[in-house]
Amino acid sequence: MITAICPGSFDPITLGHLNIVRRASRIFERVVVLVMVNAAKPSPMFSIAERADMIRRVTAGMGNVEADTCNGLLAEYAKRFEHPVVVKGLRASTDFEAEFQMAQINNAINPGLETMFLTSSEKYTFLSSSVVRELAAYGSDLSDFVPREIIDEVLAKARTHGGKTNG
Ligand code: ADP
């Protein structure tokens, strides 16, 4: 069985992420949405556990999707699966360089670990977690950007978080 791993910060999960996860779940038998610690984004809005919990709730209707967390290297994490493949969303050309580099590094650490890309759906090309955090800090309507199950807690967290936007 091929296991698709969709890694990211998911701080918080957006409709753009969810679109990629849903499409991966139609292609692969099993999908693991992996919440990773990102040292480049040092001041997250949500804890790793909170992010995984939100992912579990918004993917509850997708039977072959699960959430997990990882504070190490993706290439090492992937070794626990017999046939893993990393699945990522590509928004615009700006994502390309970094994703290309990461795919090659992962493959060097864990030979045989392939990365596949799904192009972002047109309406989510400009959507990122940082845009969501920015809008939430101003109490904006988030219904076009995050799954409805988590809108209230993203807005509530933004009120207590003081509108920090890192990455
Ligand atoms: P962000 O850049 O929003 O903080 P992450 O670091 O959590 O997102 O990204 C995880 C993965 O999801 C990356 O492969 C990224 O390209 C992809 N992704 C993020 N937002 C979108 C989107 N709107 N459409 C498609 N893929 C996306």
PDB file of C-alpha atoms and ligand atoms in Angstrom:
ATOM      1  CA  MET A   1       0.000   0.000   0.000  1.00  0.00           C
ATOM      2  CA  ILE A   2       1.311   3.438  -0.930  1.00  0.00           C
ATOM      3  CA  THR A   3       1.046   5.990   1.865  1.00  0.00           C
ATOM      4  CA  ALA A   4       0.909   9.641   0.840  1.00  0.00           C
ATOM      5  CA  ILE A   5       2.453  11.996   3.376  1.00  0.00           C
ATOM      6  CA  CYS A   6       1.315  15.631   3.149  1.00  0.00           C
ATOM      7  CA  PRO A   7       3.777  17.598   5.316  1.00  0.00           C
ATOM      8  CA  GLY A   8       3.517  21.227   6.379  1.00  0.00           C
ATOM      9  CA  SER A   9       3.120  23.689   9.196  1.00  0.00           C
ATOM     10  CA  PHE A  10      -0.680  23.898   8.900  1.00  0.00           C
ATOM     11  CA  ASP A  11      -0.779  26.907  11.237  1.00  0.00           C
ATOM     12  CA  PRO A  12      -3.728  26.671  10.695  1.00  0.00           C
ATOM     13  CA  ILE A  13      -4.918  24.283   7.955  1.00  0.00           C
ATOM     14  CA  THR A  14      -6.521  26.263   5.099  1.00  0.00           C
ATOM     15  CA  LEU A  15      -8.978  25.361   2.347  1.00  0.00           C
ATOM     16  CA  GLY A  16      -5.935  25.261   0.027  1.00  0.00           C
ATOM     17  CA  HIS A  17      -4.284  22.556   2.138  1.00  0.00           C
ATOM     18  CA  LEU A  18      -7.579  20.686   2.459  1.00  0.00           C
ATOM     19  CA  ASN A  19      -8.052  20.724  -1.313  1.00  0.00           C
ATOM     20  CA  ILE A  20      -4.663  19.015  -1.767  1.00  0.00           C
ATOM     21  CA  VAL A  21      -5.396  16.466   0.989  1.00  0.00           C
ATOM     22  CA  ARG A  22      -8.804  15.611  -0.491  1.00  0.00           C
ATOM     23  CA  ARG A  23      -7.362  15.123  -3.970  1.00  0.00           C
ATOM     24  CA  ALA A  24      -4.521  12.973  -2.564  1.00  0.00           C
ATOM     25  CA  SER A  25      -7.089  10.855  -0.711  1.00  0.00           C
ATOM     26  CA  ARG A  26      -8.746  10.015  -4.043  1.00  0.00           C
ATOM     27  CA  ILE A  27      -5.447   8.899  -5.556  1.00  0.00           C
ATOM     28  CA  PHE A  28      -3.745   7.083  -2.654  1.00  0.00           C
ATOM     29  CA  GLU A  29      -5.112   4.422  -0.323  1.00  0.00           C
ATOM     30  CA  ARG A  30      -3.804   6.121   2.786  1.00  0.00           C
ATOM     31  CA  VAL A  31      -2.945   9.773   3.464  1.00  0.00           C
ATOM     32  CA  VAL A  32      -1.061  11.054   6.509  1.00  0.00           C
ATOM     33  CA  VAL A  33      -1.248  14.820   7.047  1.00  0.00           C
ATOM     34  CA  LEU A  34       1.961  15.485   8.932  1.00  0.00           C
ATOM     35  CA  VAL A  35       2.274  18.553  11.137  1.00  0.00           C
ATOM     36  CA  MET A  36       5.927  19.501  11.302  1.00  0.00           C
ATOM     37  CA  VAL A  37       7.916  21.861  13.477  1.00  0.00           C
ATOM     38  CA  ASN A  38       9.317  24.598  11.236  1.00  0.00           C
ATOM     39  CA  ALA A  39      12.353  26.293  12.761  1.00  0.00           C
ATOM     40  CA  ALA A  40      11.988  29.082  10.197  1.00  0.00           C
ATOM     41  CA  LYS A  41       8.597  29.934  11.703  1.00  0.00           C
ATOM     42  CA  PRO A  42       9.542  30.278  15.387  1.00  0.00           C
ATOM     43  CA  SER A  43       6.375  31.790  16.818  1.00  0.00           C
ATOM     44  CA  PRO A  44       3.451  29.646  15.720  1.00  0.00           C
ATOM     45  CA  MET A  45      -0.144  30.614  16.374  1.00  0.00           C
ATOM     46  CA  PHE A  46      -1.244  27.092  17.311  1.00  0.00           C
ATOM     47  CA  SER A  47       0.667  24.325  19.074  1.00  0.00           C
ATOM     48  CA  ILE A  48       1.545  21.217  17.077  1.00  0.00           C
ATOM     49  CA  ALA A  49      -1.123  19.252  19.009  1.00  0.00           C
ATOM     50  CA  GLU A  50      -3.791  21.898  18.335  1.00  0.00           C
ATOM     51  CA  ARG A  51      -2.964  21.872  14.614  1.00  0.00           C
ATOM     52  CA  ALA A  52      -3.182  18.079  14.430  1.00  0.00           C
ATOM     53  CA  ASP A  53      -6.475  18.158  16.320  1.00  0.00           C
ATOM     54  CA  MET A  54      -7.963  20.675  13.863  1.00  0.00           C
ATOM     55  CA  ILE A  55      -6.789  18.538  10.925  1.00  0.00           C
ATOM     56  CA  ARG A  56      -8.450  15.461  12.450  1.00  0.00           C
ATOM     57  CA  ARG A  57     -11.730  17.325  12.774  1.00  0.00           C
ATOM     58  CA  VAL A  58     -11.786  18.786   9.275  1.00  0.00           C
ATOM     59  CA  THR A  59     -10.802  15.475   7.642  1.00  0.00           C
ATOM     60  CA  ALA A  60     -13.175  13.347   9.740  1.00  0.00           C
ATOM     61  CA  GLY A  61     -15.291  12.635   6.660  1.00  0.00           C
ATOM     62  CA  MET A  62     -12.339  11.264   4.701  1.00  0.00           C
ATOM     63  CA  GLY A  63     -11.943   7.656   5.805  1.00  0.00           C
ATOM     64  CA  ASN A  64      -8.382   7.138   4.575  1.00  0.00           C
ATOM     65  CA  VAL A  65      -6.915  10.371   5.983  1.00  0.00           C
ATOM     66  CA  GLU A  66      -5.188  10.673   9.352  1.00  0.00           C
ATOM     67  CA  ALA A  67      -3.076  13.323  11.086  1.00  0.00           C
ATOM     68  CA  ASP A  68       0.271  12.887  12.797  1.00  0.00           C
ATOM     69  CA  THR A  69       3.025  15.130  14.161  1.00  0.00           C
ATOM     70  CA  CYS A  70       6.789  15.123  13.721  1.00  0.00           C
ATOM     71  CA  ASN A  71       9.564  17.220  15.193  1.00  0.00           C
ATOM     72  CA  GLY A  72      12.325  15.532  13.239  1.00  0.00           C
ATOM     73  CA  LEU A  73      13.194  15.068   9.595  1.00  0.00           C
ATOM     74  CA  LEU A  74      10.518  14.148   7.088  1.00  0.00           C
ATOM     75  CA  ALA A  75      12.873  11.760   5.272  1.00  0.00           C
ATOM     76  CA  GLU A  76      13.459   9.849   8.536  1.00  0.00           C
ATOM     77  CA  TYR A  77       9.767   9.847   9.489  1.00  0.00           C
ATOM     78  CA  ALA A  78       8.869   8.371   6.098  1.00  0.00           C
ATOM     79  CA  LYS A  79      11.008   5.279   6.752  1.00  0.00           C
ATOM     80  CA  ARG A  80       8.269   3.766   8.945  1.00  0.00           C
ATOM     81  CA  PHE A  81       6.088   3.199   5.862  1.00  0.00           C
ATOM     82  CA  GLU A  82       6.697   0.459   3.328  1.00  0.00           C
ATOM     83  CA  HIS A  83       5.820   2.610   0.295  1.00  0.00           C
ATOM     84  CA  PRO A  84       5.768   6.292   1.219  1.00  0.00           C
ATOM     85  CA  VAL A  85       5.402   9.181  -1.196  1.00  0.00           C
ATOM     86  CA  VAL A  86       5.501  12.842  -0.232  1.00  0.00           C
ATOM     87  CA  VAL A  87       2.612  14.802  -1.740  1.00  0.00           C
ATOM     88  CA  LYS A  88       2.767  18.586  -1.792  1.00  0.00           C
ATOM     89  CA  GLY A  89       0.743  21.399  -3.228  1.00  0.00           C
ATOM     90  CA  LEU A  90       2.392  23.815  -5.646  1.00  0.00           C
ATOM     91  CA  ARG A  91       0.893  27.273  -5.693  1.00  0.00           C
ATOM     92  CA  ALA A  92       2.933  29.462  -8.003  1.00  0.00           C
ATOM     93  CA  SER A  93       6.428  29.548  -9.382  1.00  0.00           C
ATOM     94  CA  THR A  94       7.518  31.056  -6.055  1.00  0.00           C
ATOM     95  CA  ASP A  95       6.953  27.658  -4.348  1.00  0.00           C
ATOM     96  CA  PHE A  96       8.972  25.835  -6.961  1.00  0.00           C
ATOM     97  CA  GLU A  97      12.609  26.547  -6.019  1.00  0.00           C
ATOM     98  CA  ALA A  98      12.227  25.665  -2.351  1.00  0.00           C
ATOM     99  CA  GLU A  99      10.123  22.579  -3.095  1.00  0.00           C
ATOM    100  CA  PHE A 100      12.578  21.363  -5.729  1.00  0.00           C
ATOM    101  CA  GLN A 101      15.451  21.679  -3.243  1.00  0.00           C
ATOM    102  CA  MET A 102      13.530  19.966  -0.446  1.00  0.00           C
ATOM    103  CA  ALA A 103      12.501  17.068  -2.684  1.00  0.00           C
ATOM    104  CA  GLN A 104      16.121  16.481  -3.653  1.00  0.00           C
ATOM    105  CA  ILE A 105      17.372  16.652  -0.066  1.00  0.00           C
ATOM    106  CA  ASN A 106      14.698  14.217   1.111  1.00  0.00           C
ATOM    107  CA  ASN A 107      15.626  11.863  -1.687  1.00  0.00           C
ATOM    108  CA  ALA A 108      19.305  12.082  -0.752  1.00  0.00           C
ATOM    109  CA  ILE A 109      18.596  11.253   2.924  1.00  0.00           C
ATOM    110  CA  ASN A 110      16.081   8.557   2.085  1.00  0.00           C
ATOM    111  CA  PRO A 111      16.806   7.197  -1.410  1.00  0.00           C
ATOM    112  CA  GLY A 112      13.639   6.065  -3.061  1.00  0.00           C
ATOM    113  CA  LEU A 113      11.498   8.643  -1.285  1.00  0.00           C
ATOM    114  CA  GLU A 114       9.723  10.423  -4.121  1.00  0.00           C
ATOM    115  CA  THR A 115       7.911  13.732  -3.957  1.00  0.00           C
ATOM    116  CA  MET A 116       4.848  14.351  -6.090  1.00  0.00           C
ATOM    117  CA  PHE A 117       3.181  17.698  -6.664  1.00  0.00           C
ATOM    118  CA  LEU A 118      -0.434  18.581  -7.171  1.00  0.00           C
ATOM    119  CA  THR A 119      -1.035  21.999  -8.649  1.00  0.00           C
ATOM    120  CA  SER A 120      -3.044  24.286  -6.453  1.00  0.00           C
ATOM    121  CA  SER A 121      -6.634  24.780  -7.383  1.00  0.00           C
ATOM    122  CA  GLU A 122      -6.987  28.173  -9.086  1.00  0.00           C
ATOM    123  CA  LYS A 123      -9.043  29.743  -6.312  1.00  0.00           C
ATOM    124  CA  TYR A 124      -6.462  28.863  -3.647  1.00  0.00           C
ATOM    125  CA  THR A 125      -3.298  29.913  -5.461  1.00  0.00           C
ATOM    126  CA  PHE A 126      -2.823  32.967  -3.289  1.00  0.00           C
ATOM    127  CA  LEU A 127      -3.959  31.387  -0.027  1.00  0.00           C
ATOM    128  CA  SER A 128      -1.493  30.636   2.756  1.00  0.00           C
ATOM    129  CA  SER A 129      -1.661  30.158   6.507  1.00  0.00           C
ATOM    130  CA  SER A 130       0.093  33.492   6.956  1.00  0.00           C
ATOM    131  CA  VAL A 131      -2.664  35.257   4.966  1.00  0.00           C
ATOM    132  CA  VAL A 132      -5.214  33.571   7.224  1.00  0.00           C
ATOM    133  CA  ARG A 133      -3.377  34.671  10.377  1.00  0.00           C
ATOM    134  CA  GLU A 134      -3.176  38.209   9.049  1.00  0.00           C
ATOM    135  CA  LEU A 135      -6.905  38.338   8.245  1.00  0.00           C
ATOM    136  CA  ALA A 136      -7.791  36.723  11.563  1.00  0.00           C
ATOM    137  CA  ALA A 137      -5.832  39.394  13.413  1.00  0.00           C
ATOM    138  CA  TYR A 138      -8.278  41.924  11.946  1.00  0.00           C
ATOM    139  CA  GLY A 139     -11.318  39.773  12.725  1.00  0.00           C
ATOM    140  CA  SER A 140     -12.121  39.328   9.002  1.00  0.00           C
ATOM    141  CA  ASP A 141     -14.593  36.840   7.578  1.00  0.00           C
ATOM    142  CA  LEU A 142     -12.563  33.632   7.085  1.00  0.00           C
ATOM    143  CA  SER A 143     -15.235  31.507   5.432  1.00  0.00           C
ATOM    144  CA  ASP A 144     -13.536  31.525   2.012  1.00  0.00           C
ATOM    145  CA  PHE A 145     -10.178  30.565   3.493  1.00  0.00           C
ATOM    146  CA  VAL A 146     -10.399  27.993   6.293  1.00  0.00           C
ATOM    147  CA  PRO A 147     -12.720  25.025   6.906  1.00  0.00           C
ATOM    148  CA  ARG A 148     -15.866  26.201   8.709  1.00  0.00           C
ATOM    149  CA  GLU A 149     -15.272  23.810  11.649  1.00  0.00           C
ATOM    150  CA  ILE A 150     -12.244  25.853  12.771  1.00  0.00           C
ATOM    151  CA  ILE A 151     -13.233  29.456  11.900  1.00  0.00           C
ATOM    152  CA  ASP A 152     -14.291  30.381  15.443  1.00  0.00           C
ATOM    153  CA  GLU A 153     -11.174  29.035  17.107  1.00  0.00           C
ATOM    154  CA  VAL A 154      -8.865  30.716  14.590  1.00  0.00           C
ATOM    155  CA  LEU A 155     -10.568  34.052  15.264  1.00  0.00           C
ATOM    156  CA  ALA A 156     -10.503  33.456  19.029  1.00  0.00           C
ATOM    157  CA  LYS A 157      -6.829  32.509  18.956  1.00  0.00           C
ATOM    158  CA  ALA A 158      -5.975  35.589  16.901  1.00  0.00           C
ATOM    159  CA  ARG A 159      -7.551  37.759  19.579  1.00  0.00           C
ATOM    160  CA  THR A 160      -5.351  36.247  22.306  1.00  0.00           C
ATOM    161  CA  HIS A 161      -2.279  35.801  20.104  1.00  0.00           C
ATOM    162  CA  GLY A 162      -2.008  39.501  19.364  1.00  0.00           C
ATOM    163  CA  GLY A 163      -1.983  39.068  15.594  1.00  0.00           C
ATOM    164  CA  LYS A 164       1.578  37.778  15.234  1.00  0.00           C
ATOM    165  CA  THR A 165       2.353  36.763  11.689  1.00  0.00           C
ATOM    166  CA  ASN A 166       5.448  34.669  11.198  1.00  0.00           C
ATOM    167  CA  GLY A 167       5.770  33.137   7.753  1.00  0.00           C
TER     168      GLY A 167
HETATM  169  P1  ADP B   1       1.910  27.715   4.351  1.00  0.00           P
HETATM  170  O1  ADP B   1       2.898  28.085   3.292  1.00  0.00           O
HETATM  171  O2  ADP B   1       0.510  28.114   4.018  1.00  0.00           O
HETATM  172  O3  ADP B   1       2.325  28.055   5.760  1.00  0.00           O
HETATM  173  P2  ADP B   1       2.616  24.980   4.835  1.00  0.00           P
HETATM  174  O4  ADP B   1       4.015  25.206   5.207  1.00  0.00           O
HETATM  175  O5  ADP B   1       1.737  24.389   5.881  1.00  0.00           O
HETATM  176  O6  ADP B   1       1.811  26.205   4.276  1.00  0.00           O
HETATM  177  O7  ADP B   1       2.563  24.160   3.486  1.00  0.00           O
HETATM  178  C1  ADP B   1       2.409  22.786   3.385  1.00  0.00           C
HETATM  179  C2  ADP B   1       2.223  22.394   1.951  1.00  0.00           C
HETATM  180  O8  ADP B   1       0.955  22.841   1.499  1.00  0.00           O
HETATM  181  C3  ADP B   1       3.226  22.990   0.970  1.00  0.00           C
HETATM  182  O9  ADP B   1       3.509  22.016  -0.006  1.00  0.00           O
HETATM  183  C4  ADP B   1       2.497  24.113   0.319  1.00  0.00           C
HETATM  184  O10 ADP B   1       2.948  24.383  -0.983  1.00  0.00           O
HETATM  185  C5  ADP B   1       1.101  23.547   0.296  1.00  0.00           C
HETATM  186  N1  ADP B   1       0.108  24.595   0.255  1.00  0.00           N
HETATM  187  C6  ADP B   1      -0.037  25.587   1.132  1.00  0.00           C
HETATM  188  N2  ADP B   1      -1.055  26.388   0.781  1.00  0.00           N
HETATM  189  C7  ADP B   1      -1.567  25.877  -0.374  1.00  0.00           C
HETATM  190  C8  ADP B   1      -2.608  26.259  -1.274  1.00  0.00           C
HETATM  191  N3  ADP B   1      -3.331  27.361  -1.046  1.00  0.00           N
HETATM  192  N4  ADP B   1      -2.840  25.489  -2.358  1.00  0.00           N
HETATM  193  C9  ADP B   1      -2.085  24.397  -2.585  1.00  0.00           C
HETATM  194  N5  ADP B   1      -1.080  23.985  -1.796  1.00  0.00           N
HETATM  195  C10 ADP B   1      -0.827  24.711  -0.708  1.00  0.00           C
END
